Amino acid sequence: MNFYRLLSIIGKQRTSPGWQNWSSARSSASAAEAHSTTLPTQAQVVICGGGIMGTSVAYHLSKMGWKDIVLLEQGRLAAGSTRFCAGILSTARHLTIEQKMADYSNKLYQQLEQETGIQTGYIRTGSIFLAQTQDRLISLKRINSRLNVIGIPSEIISPRKVAELHPLLNVHDLVGAMHVPEDAVVSSADVALALASAASQNGVQIYDRTTILHVLVKKGQVAGVETDKGQIECQYFVNCAGQWAYELGLSNEEPVSIPLHACEHFYLLTRPLETPLQSNTPTIVDADGRIYIRNWQGGILSGGFEKNPKPIFTEGKNQLEIQNLQEDWDHFEPLLSSLLRRMPELETLEIMKLVNCPETFTPDMRCIMGESPAVQGYFVLAGMNSAGLSFGGGAGKYLAEWIVHGYPSENVWGLDLKRFGALQSSRTFLRHRVMEVMPLIYDLKVPRWDFQTGRQLRTSPLYDRLDAQGARWMEKHGFERPKYFVPPDKDLLALEQSKTFYKPDWFDIVESEVKCCKEAVCVIDMSSFTKFEITSTGDQALEILQYLFSNDVDVPVGHIVHTGMLNEGGGYENDCSIARLNKRSFFMISPTDQQVHCWAWLKKHMPKDSNLLLEDVTWKYTALNLIGPRAVDVLSELSYAPMTPDHFPSLFCKEMSVGYANGIRVMSMTHTGEPGFMLYIPIEYALHVYNEVMSVGQKYGIRNAGYYALRSLRIEKFFAFWGQDLNTLTTPLECGRESRVKLEKGMDFIGQDALLQQKQNGVYKRFTMFILDDHDTDLDLWPWWGEPIYRNGQYVGKTTSSAYSFSLERHVCLGFVHNFSEDTGEEQVVTADFINRGEYEIDIAGHRFQAKAKLYPVASLFTHKRRKDDVELTDLHGK
Amino acid sequence: MSISALLSMGRCCCRCCCPRGLWMLSAPCCDDRRMCVCPGPRRIGIPVRSSSLPLFSDAMPAPTQLFFPLIRNCELSRIYGTACYCHHKHLCCPSPYIPQSRLRYTPHPAYATFCRPKENWWQYTQGRRYASTPQKFYLTPPQVNSILKANEYSFKVPEFDGKNVSSVLGFDSNQLPANAPIEDRRSAATCLQTRGMLLGVFDGHAGCACSQAVSERLFYYIAVSLLPHETLLEIENAVESGRALLPILQWHKHPNDYFSKEASKLYFNSLRTYWQELIDLNTGESTDIDVKEALINAFKRLDNDISLEAQVGDPNSFLNYLVLRVAFSGATACVAHVDGVDLHVANTGDSRAMLGVQEEDGSWSAVTLSNDHNAQNERELERLKLEHPKNEAKSVVKQDRLLGLLMPFRAFGDVKFKWSIDLQKRVIESGPDQLNDNEYTKFIPPNYHTPPYLTAEPEVTYHRLRPQDKFLVLATDGLWETMHRQDVVRIVGEYLTGMHHQQPIAVGGYKVTLGQMHGLLTERRTKMSSVFEDQNAATHLIRHAVGNNEFGTVDHERLSKMLSLPEELARMYRDDITIIVVQFNSHVVGAYQNQE
């Protein structure tokens, strides 16, 4: 019954479409206010937010058979950003997961009208992405390659073709464009209402004008919600509150950090043209001009993402009513100029309105979904970076799967809430960062760009020392890490401009760092890595770790084990190294961005046992990686202890003194496959140890190196990165890590069954290394990641990472090879034979390069002996 | 840019002296055969008793030859035969052609510039002479900006707990040199032991030594004068027992605003003597200190100390020369003391303090808070006449100048107008050679019968701040002679509030096309850009003062020409400009008002 009231509102709106009629729609809603509503006292799921996200989650949950769902909206359904949305559905995204979400949304919205009987205004217009520069065209070509392999038609077209597709465009300054014919426009408010209607028919109860005050939490678990109209008990809570999601998260007793922030966003509506635009006129995205243009009721709708965004609502909710935001023509002026440059004939077109519609942005321009690490059952779907309509369907589906099955059907790590920590939840940080993110939506995305705002938050104690020596920095999880070190004689200005799809300026610098790692010794500050300590009074620590890890961690004290933390499906939740410090205590090293995710995973699975202690010691240790054949000499000179493999075998850990400092954890591993040591140094000794290492190391040719060198060394040896190559859907068997799994270790571990089954049935994808053959490093586009892999001309997968190997003097790409059936497209078993008997090509922005596939790393890289007659005089020079 | 082009721009600073006295000068800094013919001294002119025209024609140095056509273009050729001008910088400058004089001293910036040789000048003029076709070049807008912004400084009163409880929001200051080196100085400081903020501009003449010294020292004298007896005792005891001193002033300085390190000890001793006397004079009754009286005392005391230090001298020859240069040069001062709603302005000379008042209708009006001490001020003329015997009534002010020489009627330093002839002679004779060689210092003003003719005593104006008083402009006469006070207040007012008052555009129910809107927006942006260019109200004001055309808008071409003047010519077209714009906190001022 509640729903029919809503439908009547929709009916009113439908008869008088258009932006002018909001007020009438609103008054009809207030007329219905008298309608008294009583909330149910309990439900399985409570969804907060009646925008496209909330309704989509409700729709998909109800489709999956969950019926006991309540959706609460503080105002009216589809009244926030969803109402003001420009209504463009675009599948051309940079991330594959985003492309898939948009593609799903497109298909969903298309059939929604048929399913629900509610008109959504869906029209397939197609969209054209213009390129004013060659670099932009490269970027479009990369997207184009990726769209094609997941079955979304698109093509790169000439400016002349652009002019044919759109009558009003000025094309003389274009170098090309990408045409995506199946993109569409749709009324997002109507889509939300249609989804709500379908959900309601499936049993979802929807209440508007109900404000959630806060979420009730008991023992780290969602217990219910407190609204202005009473309490509802529930097991699951879904925060789809859009730009208010941050505030709602903070309102909890135990706050849930949802880092997002709103910016004002403007678009223009005009009266119809003299000859009104066809309703199927394609949507134009002129990213170099920072604008989008779509047809709207015979006229146009045009907005953009300006360089100087206006953040809003920093101080929280309801300073201003969203409906009452001011139009700011002066602010819109650059975009208007850009529009008139692109479509000069519009000069005489009459303005109808400038709409100010705040959009929500996240610190890394990717949306936020998933379960809170702090509160179980607290799910979030928000922060759409102004692509809410495009992602709404797909994101709602994945989140519903997540709630129902415990995990979504696709790898969504890049969108997972747990990629952020509490450090991204400062208002100041968010305000500053979104001012960088919003323009970035239309900026050219080149490999290896780093955010400029919100930096220098977490730093190693050596930061200033390294910075003074020319370090250039990148940021991971708020931690500053050196990329490479600019030698004093290099031109700094030129290096800062290294935004290119081709060979970057730092090539020579990284080459010399890599060379030094191979021939002498380098030191890399790796303090950002996540470090946990697990201790217990008895065997509890060992027991839980044996259950959580696939490898056997019951090793003698002092040994290090590389292992994965797997999920039930056998996929990697984390990839880490564990050192056994003593019988009852373990030291665990994980990738930097695992800090929140790994902690949540451990907490979730650890028994509540006061004798078992898990501690995050990331901040306690500075990590120095001494890489290279002379690392042995440096360390033995500093410790007066023999460090040769006989005395200090590989994958061994020992506390020892280095210089004056005692209690340094020295581990014989380097994360690169090169010889050397990791030093875990209590932070107060960091500067001392670093200085000692550098001064003693001088005669061994020591120098600083950065992550780019590390990356090159790792990738050429076929080492996978968690988060990039490995994810929750890849198993150790799929990436040749059988040796890191002990299926018969005498006790069960998570994912064991899945792995046993996989061992029997074979794997459906295989992690493979590709060495590019006919690729000219100086002249050709460099691979990045996400490039399609072709086997005998058939698409078989995408690359996940790549780097230039200075030893092989070739580019190395890592990626997964699938075996799609030629007839059905179904995935089939991938055997070693299948991999080996294929001719491979990697598609970089539409150009295919031949590649050699390898299942195992190049053996010659692991032999470190230098032949006597190779020694040169130059080897005597200091590095 | 040709010189004639420069002149045709028609703004010549000579105008302040051309119509008045025409002074013939055998420049003391040059020997007889190298006569300098320079554009006019604005403040001090020195008549030359014997001058022979032939000297000009037979041994004319390059600059002279250059300036003859120049003067003709300026339609000053009529004075060619009878008069020429000396750049006043030369007056007390020891001969620039004695290189050893530079070598004997450490190159302190103030000092190095004080006796800076004129190589550049020769290079410039000779280069010009051979340039057959005048080159046209303009500074680009970024170049113009970098010149205008080189000395800009802004200070915002820090907020505590998100609130600014001071009646001052902050200030913007800037200066644009015309002299090389600039003779203007500025100072700003917060009093730490009493409440209130001090801001001042100082316009030097006959060199920058005096204005520099006053800018460093005056605020300490004022702050000390304002201190209660107990605090003075505490400070004195701390000095006596070698304990750490209470800080008195928090300076807000641009990096170019320097302190003289060498004289610091000397200055401190004089200051200490002052507070010791204040302690001794204290009768024990703790009375409220009167700001007006404190300001007057501080001004007079500092001037007295400057004079005394020069008479006593210093065993250190560098310091000895420094104190003499300070005393023989001069400076005017205009100082504001803001404490809550109490605004005191102490003025000595012809700098000016102007209050910007916003009327209820949003328009701006200017309220002058200081009186110029010059010949345009009837009361000053009256005062001078009363202070000297009747028979001097005609000579004490001649051609609108004190004793026919000095434009401001009150100033620091300038002991030539204060000391008796005997004292002057004695000090000069016992002084260092440089002083002795300097014709200017030796020269005794004409009709010098009943010194002192000059005082540093300020005139103090009190104003109680009201919410409509939005800002205060303190500026040297370089600004006021190019711009009307009403324009100054309007430009600053519009600058400070401009953006807030710009009405946002709304389409409303009107028919507007995209093209029309685009035109409108572009126009608005152009208008705004000149405001946006400056982050500093003082810079904005200088941009207008130098670049305004006849329509009252900034003309880039004109601005570029004015700023690209070679430093030796700049002084003919403008004076040093120094501006401080203090912004008041209307909320705090209003709260004060409501309290009472």
Short mmCIF file of C-alpha atoms in Angstrom, two decimals, chain A residues 268 270 300 326-327 329-330 332-334 336-337 339-340 346-352, chain B residues 502-518 521-522 524-525:
data_model
loop_
_atom_site.label_atom_id
_atom_site.label_comp_id
_atom_site.label_asym_id
_atom_site.label_seq_id
_atom_site.Cartn_x
_atom_site.Cartn_y
_atom_site.Cartn_z
CA LEU A 268 23.13 23.60 -18.34
CA THR A 270 18.51 24.78 -22.90
CA ILE A 300 20.89 20.13 -25.01
CA GLN A 326 22.78 28.55 -6.17
CA GLU A 327 23.56 28.60 -9.84
CA TRP A 329 27.39 31.27 -13.87
CA ASP A 330 30.80 32.77 -13.34
CA PHE A 332 30.46 27.78 -15.30
CA GLU A 333 32.02 30.24 -17.73
CA PRO A 334 35.01 28.10 -18.82
CA LEU A 336 30.30 27.38 -21.44
CA SER A 337 33.19 28.68 -23.53
CA LEU A 339 30.71 24.19 -25.20
CA LEU A 340 30.43 27.08 -27.63
CA LEU A 346 24.41 26.99 -30.06
CA GLU A 347 25.13 30.72 -29.61
CA THR A 348 21.56 31.58 -30.37
CA LEU A 349 20.06 28.81 -28.27
CA GLU A 350 18.05 30.03 -25.31
CA ILE A 351 19.08 29.08 -21.79
CA MET A 352 16.58 27.33 -19.63
CA GLN B 502 29.45 41.11 -7.14
CA GLN B 503 25.89 40.10 -7.77
CA PRO B 504 25.58 36.55 -9.03
CA ILE B 505 23.90 36.26 -12.37
CA ALA B 506 20.58 34.49 -12.48
CA VAL B 507 18.68 33.85 -15.65
CA GLY B 508 15.35 34.19 -13.92
CA GLY B 509 12.49 34.37 -16.35
CA TYR B 510 14.40 36.28 -19.02
CA LYS B 511 15.21 35.07 -22.48
CA VAL B 512 18.96 34.71 -22.62
CA THR B 513 20.89 32.88 -25.30
CA LEU B 514 24.07 30.98 -24.68
CA GLY B 515 25.98 33.50 -26.78
CA GLN B 516 24.68 36.45 -24.76
CA MET B 517 25.47 34.74 -21.51
CA HIS B 518 28.95 33.88 -22.74
CA LEU B 521 30.49 36.19 -18.41
CA THR B 522 33.62 36.97 -20.38
CA ARG B 524 32.68 39.98 -15.95
CA ARG B 525 35.78 37.84 -15.87
#
